Coordinates of C-alpha atoms in Angstrom, one line a residue:
M573 CA 1.6 -178.9 88.3
N574 CA 0.4 -179.2 91.9
Q575 CA 3.6 -180.0 93.9
R576 CA 2.2 -179.2 97.3
Y577 CA 2.6 -182.8 98.4
L578 CA 5.0 -184.1 95.8
L579 CA 7.8 -181.7 96.8
L580 CA 7.1 -181.1 100.5
S581 CA 5.5 -184.3 101.7
T582 CA 3.1 -187.0 101.4
L583 CA 0.3 -186.3 104.0
L584 CA -0.4 -189.5 105.9
V585 CA -3.9 -189.2 107.3
A586 CA -4.8 -191.4 110.3
G587 CA -7.7 -189.9 112.1
T588 CA -6.7 -186.2 112.3
C589 CA -2.9 -186.9 112.6
I590 CA -1.1 -185.5 109.6
A591 CA 2.5 -186.4 109.1
Q592 CA 4.6 -183.9 107.2
S593 CA 8.1 -183.6 105.9
S594 CA 10.8 -181.5 107.5
R595 CA 10.5 -179.0 104.7
E596 CA 6.9 -178.4 105.2
T597 CA 7.3 -177.9 109.0
R598 CA 10.0 -175.1 108.8
Y599 CA 9.1 -172.1 110.9
A600 CA 10.5 -168.6 111.4
L601 CA 10.7 -166.8 114.7
Q602 CA 7.7 -164.5 114.9
H603 CA 7.1 -161.3 116.8
D604 CA 3.7 -161.3 118.5
D605 CA 1.8 -158.1 119.2
G606 CA -0.5 -159.8 121.8
T607 CA -3.7 -159.2 119.9
V608 CA -5.2 -162.7 120.3
Q609 CA -9.0 -162.4 120.4
Q610 CA -10.9 -165.2 122.0
A611 CA -13.9 -165.8 124.2
P612 CA -12.7 -165.6 127.8
P613 CA -12.7 -168.8 129.8
A614 CA -15.6 -169.0 132.2
A615 CA -14.5 -168.9 135.8
G616 CA -15.6 -171.9 137.9
T617 CA -16.4 -174.1 134.9
M618 CA -13.1 -175.9 134.7
R619 CA -14.0 -179.2 136.4
D620 CA -15.1 -182.1 134.2
G621 CA -15.2 -184.8 136.9
G622 CA -16.2 -185.5 140.5
D623 CA -14.5 -184.4 143.7
I624 CA -11.4 -182.2 143.6
I625 CA -8.6 -184.0 145.5
F626 CA -5.7 -181.6 144.7
S627 CA -5.8 -177.9 143.9
E628 CA -3.1 -175.3 143.4
D629 CA -3.4 -171.6 142.5
F630 CA 0.2 -170.6 143.2
S631 CA -0.9 -167.8 145.7
N632 CA 1.8 -169.1 148.0
G633 CA 4.4 -169.4 145.2
F634 CA 6.2 -172.8 144.8
A635 CA 5.8 -173.3 148.6
G636 CA 2.4 -174.5 147.6
N637 CA -1.2 -173.8 148.5
N638 CA -2.5 -177.3 148.0
G639 CA -2.5 -179.2 151.3
F640 CA 0.2 -181.7 150.2
G641 CA 3.5 -179.8 150.0
A642 CA 5.9 -177.7 148.0
W643 CA 6.6 -177.7 144.3
T644 CA 10.2 -178.2 143.1
T645 CA 12.1 -177.5 139.9
S646 CA 14.4 -179.9 138.1
G647 CA 16.5 -180.3 135.0
P648 CA 19.4 -178.3 133.7
N649 CA 17.3 -175.1 133.3
G650 CA 14.7 -175.8 136.0
D651 CA 15.4 -172.4 137.5
I652 CA 13.7 -170.7 134.6
W653 CA 10.4 -171.7 136.2
K654 CA 9.2 -168.7 138.3
R655 CA 6.1 -167.7 140.1
T656 CA 5.0 -164.3 138.9
T657 CA 2.0 -161.9 138.5
T658 CA 3.2 -160.2 135.3
G659 CA 3.1 -161.5 131.7
P660 CA 6.1 -162.8 129.8
R661 CA 8.6 -160.5 128.0
G662 CA 11.3 -161.0 125.4
A663 CA 12.5 -160.3 121.9
Y664 CA 9.5 -162.1 120.5
T665 CA 7.0 -161.8 123.4
V666 CA 5.0 -159.0 124.9
V667 CA 3.7 -158.6 128.4
T668 CA 0.1 -158.4 127.3
Q669 CA 0.3 -162.1 126.5
I670 CA -0.3 -162.8 130.2
I671 CA -2.5 -165.8 131.0
A672 CA -6.2 -165.0 131.7
S673 CA -6.6 -167.8 134.3
T674 CA -9.2 -168.0 137.0
S675 CA -6.8 -166.9 139.7
V676 CA -4.3 -164.9 137.7
A677 CA -4.4 -162.0 140.2
N678 CA -2.6 -164.1 142.9
G679 CA 0.1 -165.4 140.7
F680 CA 1.0 -168.3 138.3
A681 CA 3.9 -170.4 137.1
L682 CA 5.9 -169.1 134.1
F683 CA 8.7 -170.7 132.0
A684 CA 10.0 -167.7 130.1
S685 CA 12.2 -169.3 127.5
D686 CA 12.2 -166.2 125.3
S687 CA 13.3 -163.9 128.1
A688 CA 16.0 -166.4 129.3
N689 CA 17.6 -166.4 125.9
C690 CA 17.8 -162.6 125.5
D691 CA 20.6 -160.2 126.3
W692 CA 19.0 -157.6 128.5
S693 CA 22.2 -155.5 129.1
S694 CA 20.8 -152.5 127.1
G695 CA 17.4 -152.7 128.7
T696 CA 15.9 -154.0 125.5
P697 CA 15.7 -157.7 124.9
V698 CA 18.1 -158.8 122.1
W699 CA 17.8 -162.3 120.6
P700 CA 21.1 -164.2 120.4
A701 CA 22.7 -165.7 117.3
A702 CA 22.7 -169.1 118.9
P703 CA 19.7 -169.5 121.2
V704 CA 19.6 -172.2 123.8
E705 CA 16.9 -174.9 123.7
W706 CA 15.9 -175.0 127.4
E707 CA 15.1 -178.1 129.5
G708 CA 13.4 -177.6 132.8
A709 CA 10.5 -179.1 134.8
L710 CA 8.1 -177.9 137.6
E711 CA 7.3 -180.9 139.8
S712 CA 4.3 -181.4 142.1
P713 CA 4.7 -182.7 145.7
V714 CA 4.4 -186.5 146.3
L715 CA 0.7 -187.5 146.3
D716 CA -0.9 -190.6 147.8
L717 CA -3.8 -191.4 145.5
S718 CA -4.4 -194.9 146.7
A719 CA -8.0 -194.1 147.7
T720 CA -8.7 -192.3 144.4
P721 CA -6.6 -194.0 141.6
S722 CA -9.0 -192.9 138.8
V723 CA -8.1 -189.2 138.3
M724 CA -7.7 -186.5 135.8
L725 CA -5.1 -183.7 135.8
Q726 CA -6.6 -180.4 134.7
W727 CA -4.8 -177.0 134.5
E728 CA -5.1 -173.6 132.8
Q729 CA -2.3 -172.5 130.5
R730 CA -1.2 -170.2 127.8
L731 CA 1.8 -171.0 125.6
R732 CA 3.6 -170.4 122.3
W733 CA 6.7 -172.0 120.8
C734 CA 9.1 -172.1 117.8
C735 CA 10.6 -173.4 115.6
Q736 CA 9.6 -177.1 115.1
A737 CA 6.4 -178.9 114.5
I738 CA 6.3 -180.8 117.8
S739 CA 5.7 -178.9 121.0
P740 CA 8.4 -179.0 123.7
H741 CA 5.6 -179.0 126.4
A742 CA 4.8 -182.2 128.2
V743 CA 3.3 -183.7 131.3
E744 CA 5.3 -186.5 132.9
V745 CA 4.1 -188.9 135.6
S746 CA 6.1 -190.8 138.2
T747 CA 4.9 -193.6 140.6
D748 CA 8.1 -193.8 142.6
G749 CA 8.2 -190.4 144.1
G750 CA 10.1 -188.9 141.2
L751 CA 12.9 -191.3 140.8
T752 CA 11.7 -192.3 137.3
W753 CA 9.3 -190.7 134.9
P754 CA 8.0 -193.5 132.6
T755 CA 4.9 -191.8 131.3
T756 CA 4.8 -188.7 129.0
L757 CA 1.6 -187.0 128.0
E758 CA 0.9 -184.2 125.6
A759 CA 0.3 -180.7 127.0
A760 CA -0.2 -178.8 123.7
A761 CA -2.1 -181.1 121.4
G762 CA -3.9 -179.3 118.6
I763 CA -1.9 -176.0 118.9
A764 CA 0.2 -175.1 115.8
T765 CA 3.8 -173.8 116.0
N766 CA 4.0 -170.0 116.5
N767 CA 0.3 -169.8 117.3
D768 CA -0.9 -168.4 120.6
P769 CA -4.5 -169.6 121.1
G770 CA -4.9 -167.6 124.3
T771 CA -5.8 -169.1 127.6
Q772 CA -7.0 -172.7 127.6
T773 CA -8.0 -175.4 130.0
R774 CA -6.2 -178.7 129.4
S775 CA -6.6 -182.1 130.9
V776 CA -4.9 -185.5 130.8
M777 CA -5.9 -188.8 132.3
L778 CA -3.6 -190.2 135.0
T779 CA -5.4 -193.5 135.8
A780 CA -3.4 -195.8 133.6
A781 CA -0.1 -193.9 134.3
I782 CA -0.4 -194.4 138.1
T783 CA -1.5 -198.1 138.2
A784 CA 1.9 -199.3 139.3
D785 CA 1.8 -197.5 142.7
P786 CA -0.8 -194.8 143.2
S787 CA 0.7 -194.1 146.7
Q788 CA 3.8 -192.3 145.4
V789 CA 2.6 -190.2 142.5
K790 CA 4.3 -187.1 141.2
F791 CA 3.5 -185.2 138.0
R792 CA 5.5 -182.5 136.4
F793 CA 5.2 -179.9 133.7
K794 CA 8.3 -180.3 131.6
H795 CA 9.7 -178.0 128.9
N796 CA 11.8 -180.3 126.7
P797 CA 15.1 -179.1 125.0
T798 CA 13.5 -178.8 121.5
G799 CA 12.4 -175.2 121.7
A800 CA 14.1 -171.9 122.5
A801 CA 11.0 -169.6 122.5
Y802 CA 8.6 -168.3 123.7
H803 CA 6.7 -169.0 127.0
W804 CA 4.6 -171.4 129.0
Q805 CA 2.3 -170.1 131.7
I806 CA 0.4 -172.5 134.1
D807 CA -2.2 -171.8 136.8
D808 CA -5.1 -173.4 138.7
V809 CA -3.9 -177.0 138.7
Q810 CA -6.4 -179.6 139.8
L811 CA -6.6 -183.4 140.3
V812 CA -10.2 -184.4 139.8
E813 CA -11.7 -187.8 140.6
L814 CA -13.3 -189.4 137.6
Y815 CA -16.9 -190.3 137.1
S816 CA -17.5 -193.9 136.1
D817 CA -19.0 -193.1 132.7
D818 CA -17.9 -189.9 130.9
M819 CA -17.2 -189.6 127.1
K820 CA -15.9 -186.2 125.9
V821 CA -15.8 -184.7 122.4
E822 CA -12.5 -183.0 122.0
D823 CA -13.1 -181.4 118.6
G824 CA -14.9 -181.8 115.3
Y825 CA -13.5 -181.7 111.8
L826 CA -15.0 -181.2 108.3
S827 CA -12.2 -181.5 105.7
Q828 CA -13.4 -180.7 102.2
T829 CA -10.2 -182.1 100.7
G830 CA -9.8 -185.1 103.1
D831 CA -6.2 -184.0 103.7
G832 CA -6.9 -181.9 106.8
D833 CA -7.7 -178.6 105.1
E834 CA -10.9 -177.0 106.4
Y835 CA -12.0 -174.1 104.3
G836 CA -14.3 -171.5 106.0
R837 CA -15.9 -170.3 102.8
I838 CA -16.1 -172.4 99.6
P839 CA -18.0 -172.2 96.4
A840 CA -20.4 -175.1 95.9
D841 CA -18.6 -176.4 92.8
Q842 CA -15.3 -176.7 94.6
F843 CA -16.3 -179.5 96.9
E844 CA -15.0 -183.0 96.4
A845 CA -17.6 -185.8 96.2
T846 CA -16.9 -186.7 99.8
M847 CA -16.0 -184.9 103.0
L848 CA -13.9 -186.3 105.9
M849 CA -16.1 -185.8 109.0
G850 CA -15.4 -186.8 112.5
S851 CA -14.3 -186.1 116.1
N852 CA -11.5 -187.0 118.5
V853 CA -13.3 -188.4 121.5
T854 CA -11.8 -189.2 125.0
N855 CA -13.0 -191.6 127.6
N856 CA -12.9 -189.3 130.6
G857 CA -14.4 -191.9 132.9
A858 CA -13.1 -194.7 135.0
Q859 CA -14.8 -197.5 133.0
P860 CA -14.3 -198.8 129.4
Q861 CA -17.0 -197.6 127.1
T862 CA -18.5 -199.7 124.3
N863 CA -20.4 -198.8 121.1
V864 CA -19.0 -195.2 121.2
T865 CA -20.9 -193.2 118.5
V866 CA -20.4 -189.7 117.2
N867 CA -23.5 -188.3 115.5
I868 CA -22.8 -185.5 113.1
D869 CA -25.9 -183.4 112.4
V870 CA -25.4 -180.6 109.8
V871 CA -28.1 -177.9 109.5
G872 CA -28.3 -175.4 106.7
A873 CA -29.9 -174.9 103.3
T874 CA -29.2 -178.6 102.5
P875 CA -29.2 -180.4 105.8
F876 CA -27.6 -183.8 106.2
N877 CA -26.6 -186.3 108.9
T878 CA -24.1 -189.1 109.4
S879 CA -22.3 -190.9 112.2
A880 CA -19.2 -192.9 113.0
T881 CA -18.8 -195.6 115.6
L882 CA -15.9 -197.1 117.6
P883 CA -16.4 -200.6 119.1
S884 CA -14.8 -199.5 122.5
V885 CA -12.7 -196.9 124.1
D886 CA -10.6 -197.6 127.2
P887 CA -10.3 -195.1 130.1
G888 CA -7.9 -192.2 129.3
V889 CA -7.8 -193.1 125.6
T890 CA -8.5 -190.5 122.8
A891 CA -9.5 -191.9 119.5
P892 CA -10.8 -190.5 116.2
A893 CA -14.3 -191.5 115.1
E894 CA -14.7 -190.4 111.4
V895 CA -16.3 -191.1 108.1
D896 CA -15.8 -190.2 104.5
Y897 CA -19.3 -188.9 103.8
T898 CA -20.7 -188.6 100.3
L899 CA -22.1 -185.1 100.1
P900 CA -25.4 -184.0 98.6
L901 CA -25.4 -181.0 96.3
L902 CA -25.1 -178.2 98.8
S903 CA -27.0 -174.9 98.3
N904 CA -25.6 -171.6 99.4
G905 CA -25.6 -170.6 103.0
I906 CA -24.0 -171.2 106.4
Y907 CA -23.9 -174.7 107.6
E908 CA -23.7 -175.6 111.4
A909 CA -22.4 -179.0 112.3
T910 CA -23.0 -180.4 115.8
F911 CA -20.9 -183.5 116.9
T912 CA -22.5 -185.5 119.7
V913 CA -20.9 -188.5 121.4
S914 CA -22.8 -191.3 123.1
A915 CA -22.0 -194.9 124.3
D916 CA -23.9 -197.9 125.7
A917 CA -23.5 -196.6 129.3
P918 CA -25.5 -193.4 130.2
D919 CA -23.1 -190.5 130.4
Q920 CA -22.7 -188.8 133.8
V921 CA -21.3 -185.5 132.4
T922 CA -23.4 -184.4 129.4
T923 CA -21.9 -180.9 129.2
N924 CA -18.8 -182.1 127.3
N925 CA -20.7 -184.4 124.8
T926 CA -21.0 -181.9 121.9
F927 CA -18.8 -179.7 119.7
Q928 CA -19.7 -177.3 116.9
R929 CA -18.0 -176.5 113.6
N930 CA -19.4 -174.2 110.9
F931 CA -18.6 -173.4 107.2
E932 CA -20.2 -171.4 104.5
V933 CA -21.1 -172.4 100.9
T934 CA -20.9 -169.2 98.8
P935 CA -20.2 -168.1 95.2
N936 CA -18.6 -164.9 96.5
R937 CA -15.4 -166.0 98.3
Y938 CA -13.0 -169.0 98.7
S939 CA -11.3 -168.7 102.0
V940 CA -9.3 -170.7 104.5
D941 CA -10.4 -168.6 107.4
G942 CA -13.9 -168.7 108.8
I943 CA -13.9 -165.4 110.6
G944 CA -17.5 -164.4 111.5
I945 CA -18.8 -167.9 110.6
H946 CA -17.4 -169.9 113.6
P947 CA -19.5 -170.3 116.7
A948 CA -18.6 -167.1 118.7
A949 CA -17.4 -169.1 121.7
N950 CA -14.9 -171.0 119.6
Q951 CA -13.4 -168.2 117.5
T952 CA -9.8 -167.3 118.2
L953 CA -7.9 -164.7 116.1
A954 CA -4.4 -163.2 116.0
T955 CA -2.5 -161.1 113.5
L956 CA 0.8 -161.2 111.6
G957 CA 2.5 -159.0 109.1
T958 CA 5.4 -156.7 108.3
S959 CA 6.3 -156.3 112.0
S960 CA 6.3 -160.1 112.7
F961 CA 9.6 -161.2 111.2
T962 CA 13.2 -160.0 111.0
G963 CA 13.9 -158.7 107.5
A964 CA 10.3 -158.6 106.4
T965 CA 9.2 -155.0 106.7
D966 CA 8.9 -154.8 102.9
G967 CA 8.2 -157.7 100.6
L968 CA 6.7 -160.2 103.1
I969 CA 4.4 -162.5 101.2
L970 CA 1.4 -164.3 102.9
L971 CA 0.2 -167.4 101.0
N972 CA -2.9 -169.5 101.3
Y973 CA -3.3 -172.8 99.5
Y974 CA -6.5 -173.4 97.5
E975 CA -7.5 -176.6 95.7
V976 CA -9.5 -176.0 92.6
H977 CA -11.6 -179.0 91.6
N978 CA -13.6 -177.3 88.8
P979 CA -12.7 -174.3 86.6
L980 CA -12.8 -171.2 88.8
T981 CA -12.6 -167.5 87.9
V982 CA -10.8 -165.2 90.4
Y983 CA -11.3 -161.4 90.3
G984 CA -9.0 -160.4 93.1
I985 CA -7.8 -161.0 96.6
E986 CA -9.6 -159.8 99.8
V987 CA -7.5 -159.3 102.9
A988 CA -8.8 -158.7 106.5
L989 CA -6.5 -156.2 108.2
G990 CA -5.6 -156.2 111.9
N991 CA -6.6 -153.1 113.8
T992 CA -2.9 -152.2 114.4
T993 CA -2.3 -151.7 110.7
V994 CA -1.1 -148.2 109.9
A995 CA -2.2 -146.5 106.6
G996 CA 0.4 -145.6 104.1
G997 CA 1.9 -148.9 103.0
Y998 CA 0.8 -150.8 99.9
V999 CA 0.1 -154.4 98.9
I1000 CA 0.3 -156.5 95.7
A1001 CA -1.9 -159.6 95.2
S1002 CA -0.9 -162.6 93.2
L1003 CA -1.9 -166.1 92.1
R1004 CA 0.9 -168.7 92.1
D1005 CA 1.5 -172.2 91.0
T1006 CA 2.6 -174.5 93.9
A1007 CA 5.6 -175.7 91.9
A1008 CA 7.1 -172.2 91.8
V1009 CA 6.6 -171.6 95.6
F1010 CA 8.1 -175.0 96.5
A1011 CA 11.1 -174.7 94.1
T1012 CA 14.6 -174.5 95.6
P1013 CA 15.0 -171.6 96.0
P1014 CA 11.4 -170.4 95.8
A1015 CA 10.6 -168.8 92.4
M1016 CA 8.6 -165.9 93.9
T1017 CA 8.9 -163.7 90.8
T1018 CA 7.0 -166.4 88.8
V1019 CA 3.3 -165.7 89.0
I1020 CA 0.1 -166.7 87.2
A1021 CA -1.4 -163.3 87.7
E1022 CA -0.5 -160.2 89.7
T1023 CA -2.1 -156.9 90.5
D1024 CA -0.7 -153.4 90.5
P1025 CA 0.4 -152.0 93.9
V1026 CA -2.6 -150.8 95.9
D1027 CA -2.2 -148.3 98.8
I1028 CA -3.6 -149.1 102.2
T1029 CA -5.7 -146.1 103.2
A1030 CA -7.2 -144.9 106.4
A1031 CA -10.6 -146.2 105.0
N1032 CA -9.1 -149.7 104.7
V1033 CA -7.9 -149.6 108.3
T1034 CA -11.3 -148.4 109.5
S1035 CA -13.2 -151.1 107.6
G1036 CA -10.6 -153.8 108.3
L1037 CA -10.6 -154.9 104.7
A1038 CA -8.6 -154.3 101.5
Q1039 CA -9.8 -155.6 98.1
V1040 CA -7.1 -155.9 95.5
C1041 CA -8.2 -156.7 92.0
F1042 CA -6.6 -158.1 88.9
T1043 CA -6.7 -156.0 85.8
S1044 CA -8.9 -158.8 84.2
P1045 CA -10.5 -161.9 85.6
V1046 CA -8.2 -164.9 86.0
D1047 CA -9.5 -168.4 84.9
L1048 CA -7.9 -171.3 86.9
A1049 CA -8.0 -174.8 85.7
P1050 CA -8.4 -177.7 88.2
N1051 CA -5.2 -177.9 90.3
G1052 CA -3.6 -176.5 93.4
Y1053 CA -2.7 -172.8 93.7
F1054 CA -1.6 -170.2 96.2
G1055 CA -3.4 -166.9 96.6
S1056 CA -1.0 -164.5 98.0
I1057 CA -0.6 -160.9 99.2
S1058 CA 2.8 -159.0 99.3
L1059 CA 3.1 -156.4 102.1
F1060 CA 5.1 -153.2 102.0
S1061 CA 5.4 -150.9 105.0
N1062 CA 7.8 -148.2 103.8
A1063 CA 10.6 -149.6 105.9
G1064 CA 8.4 -150.0 108.9
A1065 CA 6.8 -146.6 108.8
S1066 CA 3.3 -148.0 108.0
H1067 CA 3.2 -151.6 109.3
I1068 CA 0.5 -153.9 107.8
R1069 CA -0.9 -156.7 109.9
V1070 CA -3.3 -159.4 108.5
V1071 CA -5.8 -161.3 110.7
D1072 CA -4.9 -165.0 111.2
D1073 CA -7.7 -167.4 112.2
L1074 CA -6.5 -169.8 114.8
T1075 CA -9.9 -171.4 115.5
V1076 CA -9.4 -174.5 113.3
P1077 CA -5.9 -176.1 113.2
Q1078 CA -4.8 -176.4 109.6
P1079 CA -2.0 -178.5 107.9
G1080 CA 1.5 -177.0 107.7
V1081 CA 1.3 -175.1 104.3
T1082 CA -2.4 -174.3 104.1
S1083 CA -1.1 -170.9 105.2
A1084 CA 2.6 -170.0 104.7
I1085 CA 4.9 -167.0 104.4
Y1086 CA 7.8 -166.0 102.3
I1087 CA 10.5 -163.7 103.9
P1088 CA 12.4 -161.7 101.2
N1089 CA 15.8 -163.1 100.3
D1090 CA 15.2 -166.1 102.6
D1091 CA 12.6 -168.9 102.2
V1092 CA 9.1 -170.1 102.5
Y1093 CA 8.0 -171.0 106.1
S1094 CA 4.9 -172.6 107.6
N1095 CA 4.0 -169.6 109.8
G1096 CA 0.3 -168.7 109.9
N1097 CA -2.7 -171.0 110.4
A1098 CA -5.6 -169.7 108.4
M1099 CA -4.7 -166.2 107.2
A1100 CA -7.6 -164.0 106.0
V1101 CA -6.3 -163.9 102.4
R1102 CA -9.4 -164.7 100.4
L1103 CA -10.1 -165.3 96.7
I1104 CA -12.8 -163.0 95.3
T1105 CA -14.9 -165.3 93.1
N1106 CA -17.8 -163.0 92.5
P1107 CA -17.0 -159.3 91.9
S1108 CA -20.5 -158.1 92.8
G1109 CA -20.4 -155.6 95.7
T1110 CA -16.6 -155.4 95.7
A1111 CA -14.0 -153.1 94.3
C1112 CA -13.5 -155.6 91.5
A1113 CA -17.1 -155.0 90.2
V1114 CA -15.8 -152.1 87.9
G1115 CA -12.5 -153.8 87.1
I1116 CA -10.4 -151.5 89.2
N1117 CA -9.0 -151.5 92.7
D1118 CA -10.5 -149.6 95.6
R1119 CA -8.5 -146.4 94.9
E1120 CA -8.7 -143.4 92.7
E1121 CA -6.6 -143.7 89.5
L1122 CA -4.1 -140.9 88.6
N1123 CA -4.8 -139.8 85.1
G1124 CA -2.7 -137.9 82.6
V1125 CA 0.5 -139.9 83.0
N1126 CA 2.4 -141.5 80.1
I1127 CA 5.3 -143.8 80.7
F1128 CA 7.3 -144.9 77.6
P1129 CA 8.8 -146.9 76.0
S1130 CA 7.3 -150.1 77.3
I1131 CA 10.4 -152.0 76.1
T1132 CA 13.7 -150.3 76.9
D1133 CA 17.4 -150.8 77.3
G1134 CA 17.5 -148.5 80.3
I1135 CA 15.9 -145.1 79.7
V1136 CA 12.3 -144.6 80.7
N1137 CA 10.4 -141.3 80.2
V1138 CA 7.6 -140.2 82.5
R1139 CA 5.3 -137.5 81.2
T1140 CA 2.6 -135.8 83.2
Q1141 CA -0.1 -133.5 81.7
K1142 CA -0.3 -131.3 84.9
P1143 CA 2.6 -129.8 86.9
G1144 CA 2.8 -130.8 90.5
S1145 CA 4.8 -132.8 93.1
Y1146 CA 5.1 -136.4 92.0
T1147 CA 6.8 -139.4 93.5
I1148 CA 8.2 -141.9 91.0
E1149 CA 9.0 -145.5 92.2
V1150 CA 10.3 -148.4 90.2
L1151 CA 9.4 -151.9 91.7
D1152 CA 10.6 -155.3 90.7
L1153 CA 8.3 -158.3 90.4
L1154 CA 8.7 -159.0 94.1
G1155 CA 7.3 -155.5 94.7
Q1156 CA 10.7 -154.3 96.1
T1157 CA 11.5 -150.7 95.3
V1158 CA 14.7 -150.5 93.2
L1159 CA 14.6 -146.8 92.5
T1160 CA 12.7 -143.8 93.8
T1161 CA 12.8 -140.1 92.8
R1162 CA 10.6 -137.0 93.0
S1163 CA 9.6 -134.7 90.1
N1164 CA 7.6 -131.5 89.6
G1165 CA 6.3 -132.9 86.3
S1166 CA 8.0 -134.9 83.6
A1167 CA 11.1 -136.9 84.3
V1168 CA 13.7 -139.3 82.8
I1169 CA 14.8 -142.3 84.8
D1170 CA 17.6 -144.7 84.0
L1171 CA 17.3 -148.5 84.7
G1172 CA 20.5 -149.4 83.0
N1173 CA 22.1 -150.7 86.2
Q1174 CA 19.2 -153.1 87.0
P1175 CA 18.8 -156.7 85.9
E1176 CA 16.8 -157.5 82.8
G1177 CA 13.1 -158.2 83.4
M1178 CA 9.8 -156.6 84.0
Y1179 CA 9.3 -153.6 86.3
M1180 CA 6.4 -151.6 87.6
V1181 CA 6.7 -147.8 87.4
R1182 CA 4.4 -146.2 90.0
V1183 CA 3.7 -142.4 89.9
S1184 CA 1.8 -140.9 92.8
T1185 CA 0.6 -137.5 94.1
E1186 CA -1.8 -136.4 96.7
G1187 CA -3.0 -139.8 97.6
V1188 CA -3.7 -141.1 94.0
S1189 CA -1.4 -143.1 91.8
T1190 CA -1.0 -145.0 88.6
V1191 CA 1.2 -148.0 87.7
Q1192 CA 2.5 -149.0 84.3
R1193 CA 4.8 -151.8 83.4
V1194 CA 8.0 -151.7 81.4
T1195 CA 10.4 -154.5 80.2
L1196 CA 14.1 -153.9 80.5
N1197 CA 16.1 -155.8 77.8

């Protein structure tokens, strides 16, 4: 039974806003290795409007380098705001996560919430048992904008937070010199919890917010007391006078399920009849715009086109223009969708009128990620794995949700490995019913199908891929499932990291994790854990995993009350491991040949006995009654 939405939430789709239950939006603190890969922001291309009327690069610290005055801090923890030239540090933050802003070399503003929570007495940051959710703001000087009341605030930032669905980052606006702050604007829209998208340029419209009195304007960057980690970096702040007519495409979405999921690769027979297609568009200009239309042109083997129209969009307003489009029968290939906005008035800034989103129709893979398919300028990648979470060096499970609309045969799981993966660990692939994953507590030993353990070799690390195959093809009926990979690093000696695609924001449990002896969390965005739906050209083509099999080993009896015999045809140095259904090692020993092991003190159930030597291994299953 597909309980993804029944147990966790009912997804309420309004535009691209997806409301989710508290269970679905649980997150775990996540170590970051600073390996975000993104196209660097182009210097000098930040401005979307007309004249720049305020500019700050923090080269003079908070004393200001803007021609108006000094910055101030406020709030109970305002002193956490600092001007710095080095990246953030902390228990869950690394210094390489420094902002890549236009003027980073001469300093930037940093709210280091991770660092502020840590105990540094030993020289190494230690996270506290009860972290503080900080509240502090960085306030601009008072600005007289009477002559230019139609303005946009733009800035460059890099941030990450945990552990709730709503970002603690906001822009607040005052028109009485900072006595009151009646207007709050989002600073991190579209960024998922725990995800570091790298350096971004952000903008908000101030026109409506300063109407009351544009002569006493202040704005501030406020960290609200709903997050204890990790950091917020800000640089190159500008106020830009608006053009009269300027519509901007913020994004584009192509949801094959209509629930917000956007699969990067999908077999043709797994599409629904319709696709939710659209864009969030913003009126960046000073005048209302009428007949705002988003044209969606999709090129590929089976090209198609549609559009969505909004009657009007007022200045500063962002609105979704979308349509449930009835799809033609799509042939295999990569599809490139271009979203273009227009209105009755000619647009004065045409460089922000388009957005691109790609996907692939293929019989070979079903994947949430679109790595290698996205437009290169949009692709943003990170990694997560056995070094990301406390208590997860062995047995961390990464899960991706897949909707199956027509019968589907799965041959294995393909995983894209981060380049900091160390050879020597092993993985186990599984297919799971959503009901088992969302049970209380999660029933992670309940699987539809599971592979034997497969070693991560130096060749896997070099290629960046591991293909883990089921002993026989698995036929899935229409329903919802999780494809998963369990990671084992030999107690941290051989950490495994998997690529996480941050390019397209996904709903809370499209990707998820399970921490051993803990719970399921919504960490991860679009992890590269892919269903192999065509074995041709993969390790699954011959029905085995991409490793050499150890022959000449006999393990018996297959049903036992405790004693298990291991017989080898050739003498040698063998490692014998017994794993439970979560992949956890419950017994390990070494032998020069045959051996007898006793499982009498283990709980009843199925176990995997793994015998290895000189880089080859075999796995056989036994049942303990």
